[in-house]
Short mmCIF file of C-alpha atoms and ligand atoms in Angstrom, two decimals:
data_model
loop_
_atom_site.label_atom_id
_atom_site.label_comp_id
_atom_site.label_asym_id
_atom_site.label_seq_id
_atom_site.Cartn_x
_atom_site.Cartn_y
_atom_site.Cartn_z
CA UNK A 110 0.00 0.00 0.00
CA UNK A 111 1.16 3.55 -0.87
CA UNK A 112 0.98 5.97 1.71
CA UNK A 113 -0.29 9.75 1.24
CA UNK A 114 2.95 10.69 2.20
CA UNK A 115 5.27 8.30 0.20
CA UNK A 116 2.90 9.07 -2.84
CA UNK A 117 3.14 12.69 -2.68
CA UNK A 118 7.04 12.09 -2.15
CA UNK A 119 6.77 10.38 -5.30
CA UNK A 120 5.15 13.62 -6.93
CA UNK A 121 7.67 15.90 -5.32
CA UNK A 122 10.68 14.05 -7.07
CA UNK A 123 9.06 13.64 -10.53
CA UNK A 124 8.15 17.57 -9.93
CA UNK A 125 11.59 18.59 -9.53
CA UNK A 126 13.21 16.47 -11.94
CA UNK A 127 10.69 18.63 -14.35
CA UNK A 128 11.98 21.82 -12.78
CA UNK A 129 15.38 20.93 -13.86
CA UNK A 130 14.83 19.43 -16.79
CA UNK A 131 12.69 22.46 -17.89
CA UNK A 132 15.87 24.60 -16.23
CA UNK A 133 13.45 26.50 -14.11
CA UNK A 134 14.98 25.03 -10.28
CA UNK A 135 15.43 28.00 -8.31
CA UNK A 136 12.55 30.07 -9.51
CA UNK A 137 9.18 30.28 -8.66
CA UNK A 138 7.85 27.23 -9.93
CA UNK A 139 5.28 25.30 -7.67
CA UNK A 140 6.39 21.75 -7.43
CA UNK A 141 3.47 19.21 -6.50
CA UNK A 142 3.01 18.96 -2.58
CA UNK A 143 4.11 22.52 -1.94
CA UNK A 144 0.85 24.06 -0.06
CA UNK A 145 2.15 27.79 -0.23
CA UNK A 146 -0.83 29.91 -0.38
CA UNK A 147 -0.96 31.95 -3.23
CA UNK A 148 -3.16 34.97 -2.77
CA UNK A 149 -6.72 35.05 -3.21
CA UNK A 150 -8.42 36.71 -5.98
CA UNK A 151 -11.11 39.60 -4.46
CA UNK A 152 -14.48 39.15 -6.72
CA UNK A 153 -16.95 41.33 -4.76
CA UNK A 154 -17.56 44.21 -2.43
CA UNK A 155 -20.62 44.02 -0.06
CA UNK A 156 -21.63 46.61 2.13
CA UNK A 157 -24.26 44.69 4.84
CA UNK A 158 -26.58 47.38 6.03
CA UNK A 159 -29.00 45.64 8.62
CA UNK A 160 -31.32 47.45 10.84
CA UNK A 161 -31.88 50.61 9.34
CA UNK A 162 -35.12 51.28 11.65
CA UNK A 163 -36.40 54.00 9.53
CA UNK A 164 -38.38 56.72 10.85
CA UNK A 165 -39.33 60.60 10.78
CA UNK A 166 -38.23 60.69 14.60
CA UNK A 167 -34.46 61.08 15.65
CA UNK A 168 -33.29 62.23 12.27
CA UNK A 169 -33.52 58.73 10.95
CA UNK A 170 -33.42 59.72 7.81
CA UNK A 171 -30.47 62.08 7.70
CA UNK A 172 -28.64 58.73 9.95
CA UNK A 173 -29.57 56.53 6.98
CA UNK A 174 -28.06 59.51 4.19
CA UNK A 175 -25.02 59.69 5.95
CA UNK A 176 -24.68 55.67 6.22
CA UNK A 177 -25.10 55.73 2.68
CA UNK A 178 -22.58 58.69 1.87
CA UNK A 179 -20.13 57.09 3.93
CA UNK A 180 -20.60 53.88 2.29
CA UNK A 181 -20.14 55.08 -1.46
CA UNK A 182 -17.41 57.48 0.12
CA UNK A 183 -14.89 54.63 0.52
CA UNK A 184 -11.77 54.63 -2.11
CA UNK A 185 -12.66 50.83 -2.44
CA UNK A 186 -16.09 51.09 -3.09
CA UNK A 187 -18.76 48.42 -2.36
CA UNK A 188 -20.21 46.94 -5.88
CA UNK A 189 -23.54 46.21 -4.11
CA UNK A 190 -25.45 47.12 -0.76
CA UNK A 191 -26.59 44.22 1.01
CA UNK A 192 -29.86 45.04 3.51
CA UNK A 193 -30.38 42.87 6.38
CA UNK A 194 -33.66 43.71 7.40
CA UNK A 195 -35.71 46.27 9.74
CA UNK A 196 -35.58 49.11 7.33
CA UNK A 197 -38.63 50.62 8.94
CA UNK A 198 -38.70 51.83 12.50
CA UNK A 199 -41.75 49.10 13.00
CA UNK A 200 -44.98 48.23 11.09
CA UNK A 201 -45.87 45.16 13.05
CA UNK A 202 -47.68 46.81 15.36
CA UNK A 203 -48.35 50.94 13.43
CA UNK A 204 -51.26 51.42 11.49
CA UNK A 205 -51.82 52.33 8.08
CA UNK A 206 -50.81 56.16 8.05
CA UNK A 207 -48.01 55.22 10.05
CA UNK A 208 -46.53 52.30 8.22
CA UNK A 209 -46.97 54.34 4.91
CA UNK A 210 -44.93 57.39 6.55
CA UNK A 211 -41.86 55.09 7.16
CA UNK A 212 -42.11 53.22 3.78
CA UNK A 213 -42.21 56.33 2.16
CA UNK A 214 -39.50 57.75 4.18
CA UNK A 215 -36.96 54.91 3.51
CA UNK A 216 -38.09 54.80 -0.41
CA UNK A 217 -36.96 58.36 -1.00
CA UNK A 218 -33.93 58.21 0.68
CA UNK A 219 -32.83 55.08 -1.09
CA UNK A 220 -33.67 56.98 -3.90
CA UNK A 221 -31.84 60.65 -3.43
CA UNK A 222 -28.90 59.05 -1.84
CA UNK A 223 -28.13 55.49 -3.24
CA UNK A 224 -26.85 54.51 -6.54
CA UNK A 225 -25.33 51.36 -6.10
CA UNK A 226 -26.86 47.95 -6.70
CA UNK A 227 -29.29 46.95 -3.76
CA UNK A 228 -30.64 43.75 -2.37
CA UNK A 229 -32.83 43.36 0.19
CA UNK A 230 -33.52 41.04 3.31
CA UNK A 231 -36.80 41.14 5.51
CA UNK A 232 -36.91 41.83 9.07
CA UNK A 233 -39.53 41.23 11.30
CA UNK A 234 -40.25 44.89 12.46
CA UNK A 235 -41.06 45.27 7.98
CA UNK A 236 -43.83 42.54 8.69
CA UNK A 237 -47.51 44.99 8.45
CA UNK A 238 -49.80 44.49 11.38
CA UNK A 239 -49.00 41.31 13.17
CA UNK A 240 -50.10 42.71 16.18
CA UNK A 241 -53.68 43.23 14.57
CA UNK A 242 -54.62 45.18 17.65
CA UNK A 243 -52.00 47.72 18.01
CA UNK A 244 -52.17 48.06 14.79
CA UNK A 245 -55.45 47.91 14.33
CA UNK A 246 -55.84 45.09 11.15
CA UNK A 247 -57.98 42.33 10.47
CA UNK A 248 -55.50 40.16 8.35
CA UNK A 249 -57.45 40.75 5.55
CA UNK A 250 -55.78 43.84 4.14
CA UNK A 251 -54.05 43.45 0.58
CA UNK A 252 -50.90 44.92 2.09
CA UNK A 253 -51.09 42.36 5.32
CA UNK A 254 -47.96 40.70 6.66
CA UNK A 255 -44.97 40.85 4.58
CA UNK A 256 -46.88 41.99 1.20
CA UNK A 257 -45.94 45.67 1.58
CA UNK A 258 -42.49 45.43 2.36
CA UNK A 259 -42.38 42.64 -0.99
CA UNK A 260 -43.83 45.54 -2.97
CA UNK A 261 -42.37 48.61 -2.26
CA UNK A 262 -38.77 46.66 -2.37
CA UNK A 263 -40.02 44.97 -5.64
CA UNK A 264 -40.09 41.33 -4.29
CA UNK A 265 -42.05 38.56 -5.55
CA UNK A 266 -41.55 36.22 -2.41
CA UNK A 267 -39.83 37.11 0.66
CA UNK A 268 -37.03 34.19 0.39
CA UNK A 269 -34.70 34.28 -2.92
CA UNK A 270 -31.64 33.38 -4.22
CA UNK A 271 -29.45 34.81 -6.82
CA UNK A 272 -25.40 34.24 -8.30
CA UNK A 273 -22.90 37.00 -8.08
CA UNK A 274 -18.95 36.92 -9.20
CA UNK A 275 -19.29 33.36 -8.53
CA UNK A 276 -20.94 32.93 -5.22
CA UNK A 277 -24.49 32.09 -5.09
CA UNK A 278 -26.41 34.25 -2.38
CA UNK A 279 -29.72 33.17 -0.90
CA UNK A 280 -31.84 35.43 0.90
CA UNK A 281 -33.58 34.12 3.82
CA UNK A 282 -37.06 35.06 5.35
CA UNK A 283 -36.42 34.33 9.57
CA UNK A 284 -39.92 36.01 10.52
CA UNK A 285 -42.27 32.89 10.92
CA UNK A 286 -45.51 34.74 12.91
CA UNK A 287 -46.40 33.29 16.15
CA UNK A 288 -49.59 35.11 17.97
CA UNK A 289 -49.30 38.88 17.88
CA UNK A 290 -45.59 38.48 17.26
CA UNK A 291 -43.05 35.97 16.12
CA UNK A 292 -40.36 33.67 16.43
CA UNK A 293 -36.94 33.14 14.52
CA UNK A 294 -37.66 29.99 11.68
CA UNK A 295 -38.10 29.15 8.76
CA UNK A 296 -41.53 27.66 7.47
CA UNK A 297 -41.82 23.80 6.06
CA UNK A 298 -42.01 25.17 2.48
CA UNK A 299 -38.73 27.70 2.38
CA UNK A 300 -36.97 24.93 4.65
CA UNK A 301 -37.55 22.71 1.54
CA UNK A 302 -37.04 25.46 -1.01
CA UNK A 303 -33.66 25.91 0.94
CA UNK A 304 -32.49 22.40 0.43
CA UNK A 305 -33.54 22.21 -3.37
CA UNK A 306 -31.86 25.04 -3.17
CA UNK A 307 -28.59 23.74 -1.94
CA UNK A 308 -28.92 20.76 -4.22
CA UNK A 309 -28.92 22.24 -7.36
CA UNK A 310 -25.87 24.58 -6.82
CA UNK A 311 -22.81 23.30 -7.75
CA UNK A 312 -20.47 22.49 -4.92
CA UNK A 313 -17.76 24.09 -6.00
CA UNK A 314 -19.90 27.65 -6.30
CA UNK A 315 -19.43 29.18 -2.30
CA UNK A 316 -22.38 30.14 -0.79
CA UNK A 317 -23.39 33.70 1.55
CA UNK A 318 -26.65 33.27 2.91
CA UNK A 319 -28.70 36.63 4.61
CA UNK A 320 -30.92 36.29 7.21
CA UNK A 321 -32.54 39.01 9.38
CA UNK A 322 -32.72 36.78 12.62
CA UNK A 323 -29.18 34.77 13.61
CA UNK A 324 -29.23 31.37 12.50
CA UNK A 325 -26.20 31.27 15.31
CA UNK A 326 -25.20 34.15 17.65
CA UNK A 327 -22.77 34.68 20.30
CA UNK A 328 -24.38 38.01 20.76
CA UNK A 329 -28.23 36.22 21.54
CA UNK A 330 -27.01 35.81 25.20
CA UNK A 331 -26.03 39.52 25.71
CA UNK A 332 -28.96 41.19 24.34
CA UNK A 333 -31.25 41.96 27.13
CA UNK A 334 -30.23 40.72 30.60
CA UNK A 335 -31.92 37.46 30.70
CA UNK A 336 -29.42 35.56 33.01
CA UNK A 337 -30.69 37.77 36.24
CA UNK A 338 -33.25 34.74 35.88
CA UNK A 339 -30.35 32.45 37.18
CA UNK A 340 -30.59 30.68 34.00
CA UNK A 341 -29.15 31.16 30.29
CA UNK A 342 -32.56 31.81 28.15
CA UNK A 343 -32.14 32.64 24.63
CA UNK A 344 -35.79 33.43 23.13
CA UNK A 345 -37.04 31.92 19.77
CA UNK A 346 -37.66 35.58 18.66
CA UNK A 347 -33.60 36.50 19.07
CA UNK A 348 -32.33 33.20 17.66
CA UNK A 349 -33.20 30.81 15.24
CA UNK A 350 -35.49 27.92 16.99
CA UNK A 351 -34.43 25.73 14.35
CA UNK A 352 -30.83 26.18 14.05
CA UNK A 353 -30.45 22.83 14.56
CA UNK A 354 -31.83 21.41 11.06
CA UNK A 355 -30.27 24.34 9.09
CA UNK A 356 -27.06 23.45 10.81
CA UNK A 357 -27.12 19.69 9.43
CA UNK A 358 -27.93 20.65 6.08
CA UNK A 359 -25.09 23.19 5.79
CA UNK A 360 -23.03 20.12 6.79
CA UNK A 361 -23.99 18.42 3.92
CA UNK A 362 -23.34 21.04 1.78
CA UNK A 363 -19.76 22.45 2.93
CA UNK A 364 -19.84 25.05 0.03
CA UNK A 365 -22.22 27.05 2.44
CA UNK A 366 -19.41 29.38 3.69
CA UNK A 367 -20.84 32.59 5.84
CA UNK A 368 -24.37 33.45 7.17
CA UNK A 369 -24.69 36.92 7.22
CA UNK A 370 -27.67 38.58 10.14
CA UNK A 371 -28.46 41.56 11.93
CA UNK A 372 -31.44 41.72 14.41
CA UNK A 373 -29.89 41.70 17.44
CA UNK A 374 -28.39 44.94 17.18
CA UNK A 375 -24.78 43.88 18.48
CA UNK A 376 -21.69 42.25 16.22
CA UNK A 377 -20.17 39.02 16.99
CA UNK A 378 -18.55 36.06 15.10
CA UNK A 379 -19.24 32.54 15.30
CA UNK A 380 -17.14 29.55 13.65
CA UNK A 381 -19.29 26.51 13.85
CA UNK A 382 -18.82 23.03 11.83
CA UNK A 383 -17.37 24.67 8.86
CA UNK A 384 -19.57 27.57 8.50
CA UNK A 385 -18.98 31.44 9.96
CA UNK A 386 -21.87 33.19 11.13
CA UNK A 387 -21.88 36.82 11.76
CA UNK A 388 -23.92 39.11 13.31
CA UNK A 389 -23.55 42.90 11.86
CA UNK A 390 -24.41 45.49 14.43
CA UNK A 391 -27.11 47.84 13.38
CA UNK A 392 -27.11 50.80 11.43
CA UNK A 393 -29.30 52.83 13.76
CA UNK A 394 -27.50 51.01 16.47
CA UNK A 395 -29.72 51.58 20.00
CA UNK A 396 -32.40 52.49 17.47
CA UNK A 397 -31.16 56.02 16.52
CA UNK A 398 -30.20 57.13 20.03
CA UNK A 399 -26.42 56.35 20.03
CA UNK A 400 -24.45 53.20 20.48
CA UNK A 401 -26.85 49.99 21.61
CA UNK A 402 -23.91 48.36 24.41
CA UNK A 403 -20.76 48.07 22.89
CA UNK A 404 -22.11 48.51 18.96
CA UNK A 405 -21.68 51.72 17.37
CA UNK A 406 -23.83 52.75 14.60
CA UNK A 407 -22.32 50.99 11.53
CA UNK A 408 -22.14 48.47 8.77
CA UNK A 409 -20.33 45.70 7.71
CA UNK A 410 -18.04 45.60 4.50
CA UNK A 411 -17.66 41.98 3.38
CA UNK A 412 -14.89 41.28 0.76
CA UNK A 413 -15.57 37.87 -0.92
CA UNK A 414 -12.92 35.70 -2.71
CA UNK A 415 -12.97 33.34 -5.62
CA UNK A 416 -11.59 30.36 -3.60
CA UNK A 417 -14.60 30.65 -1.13
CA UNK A 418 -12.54 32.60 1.40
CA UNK A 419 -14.61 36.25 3.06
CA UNK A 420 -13.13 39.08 4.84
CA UNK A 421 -15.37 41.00 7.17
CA UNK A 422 -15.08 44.18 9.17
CA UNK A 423 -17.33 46.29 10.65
CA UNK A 424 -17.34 50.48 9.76
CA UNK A 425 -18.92 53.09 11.87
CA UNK A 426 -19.93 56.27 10.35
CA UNK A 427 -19.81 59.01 13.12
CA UNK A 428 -23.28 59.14 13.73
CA UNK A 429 -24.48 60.89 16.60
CA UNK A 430 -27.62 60.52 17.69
CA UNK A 431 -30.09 64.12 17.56
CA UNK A 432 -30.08 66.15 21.19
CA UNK A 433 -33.83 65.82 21.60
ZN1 LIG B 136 -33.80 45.64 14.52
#
């Protein structure tokens, strides 16, 4: 039997007999078992906006200009924006007037102010009238539940995937309702859509998936103070309820490379069975009123890389908050 090692041994030698007989020894040619890295090739910029909480209150809307000054300010500009969800302050409980005020807010600033290439990402708070009573619906309105957020962002369903410089991205939709509110999962149908999804991309393509709510989160134990209880309680609404599926199919698919969220308002960094999830702050940070703990209002630039490989870091912009 041939070892590993006493094959690629065997490689080694017939590579450098072809080095010399070629009369390149001594220069820069890779011989077979040499693992130096060579330097990845940069395909795409993204700038990850999530949790824009758009509203006419707290200069919102001059917060979200400067975001996206800053953002197509950079030498190395972003190809495309990325939105994680929450672009409105909240429609799941505001009525009608109120819902239209912030959709209309956040459409002509995107407008005025943005002209790079934009995909967006549901959040819960973009979810009309869950809580039918505060916001006083029946369920039966043509712009109910996630229809008006698909429309004025020009969706046709709230999950989606798409292919850019080589990596396929798919677009989650975390907000499955639960009561007058909701939790963090994914319904029977997109779970499915999700693996069909998986299974027709090639595994060689690398794969960035978006999702308002963390799949995975360091951060889901610091937001709120929930271990004065005694005990470590991580609610279904911060943190995916079924990580635990989505987990084992990304293990069967190890092209899934980096889950990308936002929700929770705080940025961490999670390596878990092959894939990295991160959590990117919030642009509006503690909801336009400064920093929200340690997380400064901000955005994450993500630099993707043909082999599969992602940088990420996370940019503030100087925002601070109105005196009111
Ligand atoms: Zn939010």
């Amino acid at each position: 039997m041939t070892s590993d090692i006493s094959r690629r041994r065997i490689i080694q030698t017939i590579g450098a007999a072809a080095a010399w007989g070629s009369g390149l020894a001594g220069t820069a040619t890779v011989l077979a078992g040499d693992t130096r890295p060579e330097k990845p090739k940069r395909v795409l910029r993204i700038a990850h906006l999530s949790d824009i909480h758009i509203q006419p209150e707290r200069n919102a809307a001059k917060g979200l200009t400067a975001c996206l000054h800053h953002v197509q300010g950079h030498k190395d500009r972003p190809d495309m924006i990325l939105t994680g969800g929450d672009l409105v302050m909240d429609s799941l409980g505001a009525d009608e007037a109120r819902t239209r005020a912030q959709w209309d807010l956040f459409r002509s600033v995107m407008r005025a102010e943005c002209s790079l290439a934009v995909e967006h990402c549901l959040g819960n708070h973009d979810v009309w009238g869950l809580d039918r009573k505060a916001s006083r619906t029946t369920g039966n309105e043509p712009l109910y539940g996630k229809k008006w957020a698909m429309e004025v962002l020009g969706l046709e369903r709230p999950y989606r995937a798409f292919s850019r410089a080589g990596w396929r991205f798919i677009v989650l939709d975390s907000t499955f309702p639960k009561g007058s509110g909701y939790i963090g999962r994914l319904d029977e149908t997109q779970f499915e859509w999700l693996q069909d999804e998986l299974a027709r991309t090639d595994a060689k393509t690398p794969v960035l998936v978006v999702s308002h709510i963390p799949i995975l989160a360091a951060a889901a134990f610091l937001d709120g103070n929930r271990e004065e209880s005694g005990d470590w309680q991580v609610p279904a609404a911060w943190m995916h309820i079924d990580l635990r599926r989505i987990k084992d199919l990304f293990a069967r698919h190890p092209n899934v490379k980096v889950c990308l969220s936002g929700h929770l308002h705080l940025v961490d960094r999670v390596d878990y069975c092959g894939v990295t999830y991160l959590c990117d702050g919030a642009v509006c940070a503690a909801w336009w009123n400064g920093p929200y703990q340690e997380c400064e209002p901000g955005y994450a630039l993500v630099d993707l890389y043909a082999d599969g490989t992602f940088e990420r870091q996370y940019v503030t912009f100087g925002w601070k908050p109105a005196k009111v």
